[in-house]
mmCIF file of C-alpha atoms in Angstrom:
data_model
loop_
_atom_site.group_PDB
_atom_site.id
_atom_site.type_symbol
_atom_site.label_atom_id
_atom_site.label_comp_id
_atom_site.label_asym_id
_atom_site.label_seq_id
_atom_site.Cartn_x
_atom_site.Cartn_y
_atom_site.Cartn_z
ATOM 1 C CA MET A 206 20.282 -3.759 -6.772
ATOM 2 C CA SER A 207 19.414 -1.672 -9.820
ATOM 3 C CA ARG A 208 19.497 2.085 -10.022
ATOM 4 C CA PRO A 209 15.994 3.555 -9.495
ATOM 5 C CA SER A 210 14.198 5.400 -12.277
ATOM 6 C CA TRP A 211 13.604 9.121 -11.700
ATOM 7 C CA ASP A 212 9.945 8.423 -10.892
ATOM 8 C CA GLU A 213 10.928 5.764 -8.356
ATOM 9 C CA TYR A 214 13.557 8.046 -6.826
ATOM 10 C CA PHE A 215 11.214 11.026 -6.405
ATOM 11 C CA MET A 216 8.288 8.898 -5.230
ATOM 12 C CA GLY A 217 10.552 7.398 -2.569
ATOM 13 C CA ILE A 218 11.357 10.904 -1.382
ATOM 14 C CA ALA A 219 7.631 11.765 -1.268
ATOM 15 C CA PHE A 220 7.110 8.769 1.031
ATOM 16 C CA GLN A 221 9.921 10.009 3.280
ATOM 17 C CA VAL A 222 8.324 13.468 3.396
ATOM 18 C CA ALA A 223 5.013 11.825 4.412
ATOM 19 C CA LYS A 224 6.666 10.624 7.610
ATOM 20 C CA ARG A 225 6.628 14.279 8.798
ATOM 21 C CA SER A 226 2.810 14.333 8.679
ATOM 22 C CA THR A 227 1.114 15.451 11.887
ATOM 23 C CA CYS A 228 -2.354 14.010 11.162
ATOM 24 C CA ASN A 229 -2.470 10.287 11.800
ATOM 25 C CA ARG A 230 -5.607 9.784 9.691
ATOM 26 C CA ALA A 231 -3.337 9.724 6.629
ATOM 27 C CA HIS A 232 0.366 10.349 6.223
ATOM 28 C CA VAL A 233 0.666 12.092 2.871
ATOM 29 C CA GLY A 234 3.776 13.568 1.282
ATOM 30 C CA ALA A 235 4.275 15.606 -1.871
ATOM 31 C CA ILE A 236 7.247 17.040 -3.711
ATOM 32 C CA ILE A 237 7.383 19.313 -6.719
ATOM 33 C CA VAL A 238 10.182 18.677 -9.191
ATOM 34 C CA LYS A 239 11.338 20.488 -12.301
ATOM 35 C CA ASP A 240 14.283 19.508 -14.492
ATOM 36 C CA ARG A 241 15.075 16.685 -12.014
ATOM 37 C CA ARG A 242 15.490 19.177 -9.152
ATOM 38 C CA ILE A 243 13.312 19.228 -6.062
ATOM 39 C CA LEU A 244 11.677 22.642 -5.722
ATOM 40 C CA THR A 245 9.517 22.134 -2.628
ATOM 41 C CA THR A 246 8.098 19.504 -0.323
ATOM 42 C CA GLY A 247 4.892 19.318 1.663
ATOM 43 C CA TYR A 248 3.113 17.006 4.063
ATOM 44 C CA ASN A 249 -0.322 17.157 5.627
ATOM 45 C CA GLY A 250 -0.382 19.137 8.850
ATOM 46 C CA ALA A 251 -1.803 22.158 10.635
ATOM 47 C CA PRO A 252 -0.924 25.698 9.549
ATOM 48 C CA ALA A 253 2.362 27.001 10.977
ATOM 49 C CA GLY A 254 2.132 27.842 14.670
ATOM 50 C CA LEU A 255 -1.218 26.112 15.217
ATOM 51 C CA PRO A 256 -1.697 22.875 17.148
ATOM 52 C CA HIS A 257 -1.399 19.591 15.286
ATOM 53 C CA CYS A 258 -3.887 16.723 15.230
ATOM 54 C CA ASP A 259 -1.287 14.507 16.864
ATOM 55 C CA ASP A 260 -1.260 16.924 19.821
ATOM 56 C CA VAL A 261 -4.896 18.055 20.210
ATOM 57 C CA GLY A 262 -6.956 15.660 18.104
ATOM 58 C CA HIS A 263 -8.801 15.928 14.837
ATOM 59 C CA LEU A 264 -11.228 18.675 13.866
ATOM 60 C CA MET A 265 -13.807 16.680 11.930
ATOM 61 C CA VAL A 266 -16.372 18.150 9.507
ATOM 62 C CA ASP A 267 -18.414 15.864 7.248
ATOM 63 C CA GLY A 268 -15.999 12.972 7.820
ATOM 64 C CA HIS A 269 -12.871 14.978 6.982
ATOM 65 C CA CYS A 270 -10.247 16.429 9.284
ATOM 66 C CA VAL A 271 -10.173 20.178 8.550
ATOM 67 C CA ARG A 272 -7.386 21.060 10.979
ATOM 68 C CA THR A 273 -4.753 20.233 8.386
ATOM 69 C CA LEU A 274 -3.637 21.423 4.999
ATOM 70 C CA HIS A 275 -3.038 18.708 2.426
ATOM 71 C CA ALA A 276 0.488 17.810 1.371
ATOM 72 C CA GLU A 277 -0.092 19.139 -2.149
ATOM 73 C CA GLN A 278 -1.350 22.441 -0.749
ATOM 74 C CA ASN A 279 1.664 22.785 1.532
ATOM 75 C CA ALA A 280 4.098 22.068 -1.318
ATOM 76 C CA ILE A 281 2.454 24.754 -3.486
ATOM 77 C CA ILE A 282 2.300 27.221 -0.584
ATOM 78 C CA GLN A 283 5.993 26.685 0.183
ATOM 79 C CA ALA A 284 6.803 27.565 -3.416
ATOM 80 C CA ALA A 285 4.751 30.769 -3.191
ATOM 81 C CA LEU A 286 6.223 31.682 0.205
ATOM 82 C CA HIS A 287 9.770 31.401 -1.120
ATOM 83 C CA GLY A 288 9.166 32.827 -4.606
ATOM 84 C CA VAL A 289 9.764 29.567 -6.480
ATOM 85 C CA SER A 290 7.886 29.048 -9.744
ATOM 86 C CA VAL A 291 6.491 25.541 -10.126
ATOM 87 C CA LYS A 292 5.122 26.205 -13.609
ATOM 88 C CA GLY A 293 5.908 23.251 -15.855
ATOM 89 C CA GLY A 294 6.808 21.039 -12.882
ATOM 90 C CA THR A 295 5.856 17.540 -11.828
ATOM 91 C CA MET A 296 4.271 16.737 -8.470
ATOM 92 C CA TYR A 297 4.975 13.384 -6.831
ATOM 93 C CA VAL A 298 2.421 12.569 -4.157
ATOM 94 C CA THR A 299 1.761 9.494 -2.048
ATOM 95 C CA HIS A 300 -2.023 9.657 -2.709
ATOM 96 C CA GLN A 301 -4.123 10.814 -5.660
ATOM 97 C CA PRO A 302 -5.037 14.489 -5.152
ATOM 98 C CA CYS A 303 -8.535 15.512 -4.070
ATOM 99 C CA LEU A 304 -10.550 18.002 -6.129
ATOM 100 C CA THR A 305 -9.399 21.072 -4.168
ATOM 101 C CA CYS A 306 -5.760 20.060 -4.566
ATOM 102 C CA ALA A 307 -6.316 19.289 -8.255
ATOM 103 C CA LYS A 308 -7.613 22.831 -8.802
ATOM 104 C CA MET A 309 -4.567 24.266 -7.032
ATOM 105 C CA ILE A 310 -2.246 22.050 -9.101
ATOM 106 C CA ILE A 311 -3.895 23.290 -12.294
ATOM 107 C CA ASN A 312 -3.616 26.957 -11.319
ATOM 108 C CA ALA A 313 0.002 26.534 -10.161
ATOM 109 C CA GLY A 314 0.931 25.411 -13.686
ATOM 110 C CA ILE A 315 2.036 21.920 -12.704
ATOM 111 C CA VAL A 316 1.839 19.734 -15.817
ATOM 112 C CA ARG A 317 2.223 16.203 -14.443
ATOM 113 C CA VAL A 318 1.127 14.444 -11.258
ATOM 114 C CA VAL A 319 2.567 11.060 -10.290
ATOM 115 C CA TYR A 320 0.746 9.371 -7.398
ATOM 116 C CA ALA A 321 0.883 6.044 -5.565
ATOM 117 C CA GLY A 322 -2.298 5.516 -3.532
ATOM 118 C CA ASP A 323 -5.800 5.874 -4.936
ATOM 119 C CA TYR A 324 -8.296 8.391 -3.586
ATOM 120 C CA PRO A 325 -11.926 8.019 -4.679
ATOM 121 C CA ASP A 326 -12.377 11.385 -6.410
ATOM 122 C CA GLU A 327 -13.461 11.136 -10.038
ATOM 123 C CA ASN A 328 -14.004 14.908 -10.201
ATOM 124 C CA SER A 329 -10.329 15.413 -9.444
ATOM 125 C CA ARG A 330 -9.371 13.085 -12.281
ATOM 126 C CA ALA A 331 -11.790 14.823 -14.651
ATOM 127 C CA PHE A 332 -10.548 18.331 -13.816
ATOM 128 C CA LEU A 333 -6.898 17.346 -14.252
ATOM 129 C CA ALA A 334 -7.662 15.640 -17.576
ATOM 130 C CA GLU A 335 -9.675 18.584 -18.891
ATOM 131 C CA ALA A 336 -6.830 20.958 -17.925
ATOM 132 C CA GLY A 337 -4.290 18.759 -19.726
ATOM 133 C CA VAL A 338 -2.423 17.761 -16.557
ATOM 134 C CA LYS A 339 -1.011 14.242 -16.916
ATOM 135 C CA LEU A 340 -2.104 12.023 -14.014
ATOM 136 C CA GLU A 341 -0.005 8.871 -13.703
ATOM 137 C CA HIS A 342 -0.415 6.056 -11.195
ATOM 138 C CA PHE A 343 2.888 4.730 -9.841
ATOM 139 C CA PRO A 344 2.322 1.594 -7.733
ATOM 140 C CA TRP A 345 4.258 1.632 -4.479
ATOM 141 C CA PRO A 346 6.390 -0.044 -3.444
ATOM 142 C CA PRO A 347 7.815 -0.750 -6.877
ATOM 143 C CA ASP A 348 8.305 -4.356 -7.885
ATOM 144 C CA GLN A 349 11.403 -5.851 -6.331
ATOM 145 C CA GLU A 350 13.800 -7.825 -8.438
ATOM 146 C CA GLU A 351 13.960 -11.536 -7.818
ATOM 147 C CA GLY A 352 16.116 -12.388 -4.840
ATOM 148 C CA GLU A 353 15.602 -9.045 -3.094
ATOM 149 C CA ALA A 354 13.758 -8.939 0.177
#
């Protein structure tokens, strides 16, 4: 077994964070890292103190569940809540960010986004590119070495 790269290590943690998700339509996890230190984590779920999709069902509008905050949003909000600057950080997220999350990432000063799963939002990609935020696809799970199962 080889030692994981930093991207593999942090993406693995993002997938663990996703297991806390309370909306079964998609389990999404995000972490924000700077200087190889985890600053915050977030997963998709209802605002604090409000009922979760898993408990009361989805609140659907135009094909999207609006009961929950996205993982990226929760990671950024946690930073703000606890006075942690994410400027210059990297976000690892299990899915490509949507446009709303991309705009929040840009305004939070995050400079790099590493994601695993695709999300069909070309506007998100365009906004991140125009803002100079690096968007990097990291296939998950990473390739296993021969002989590993």
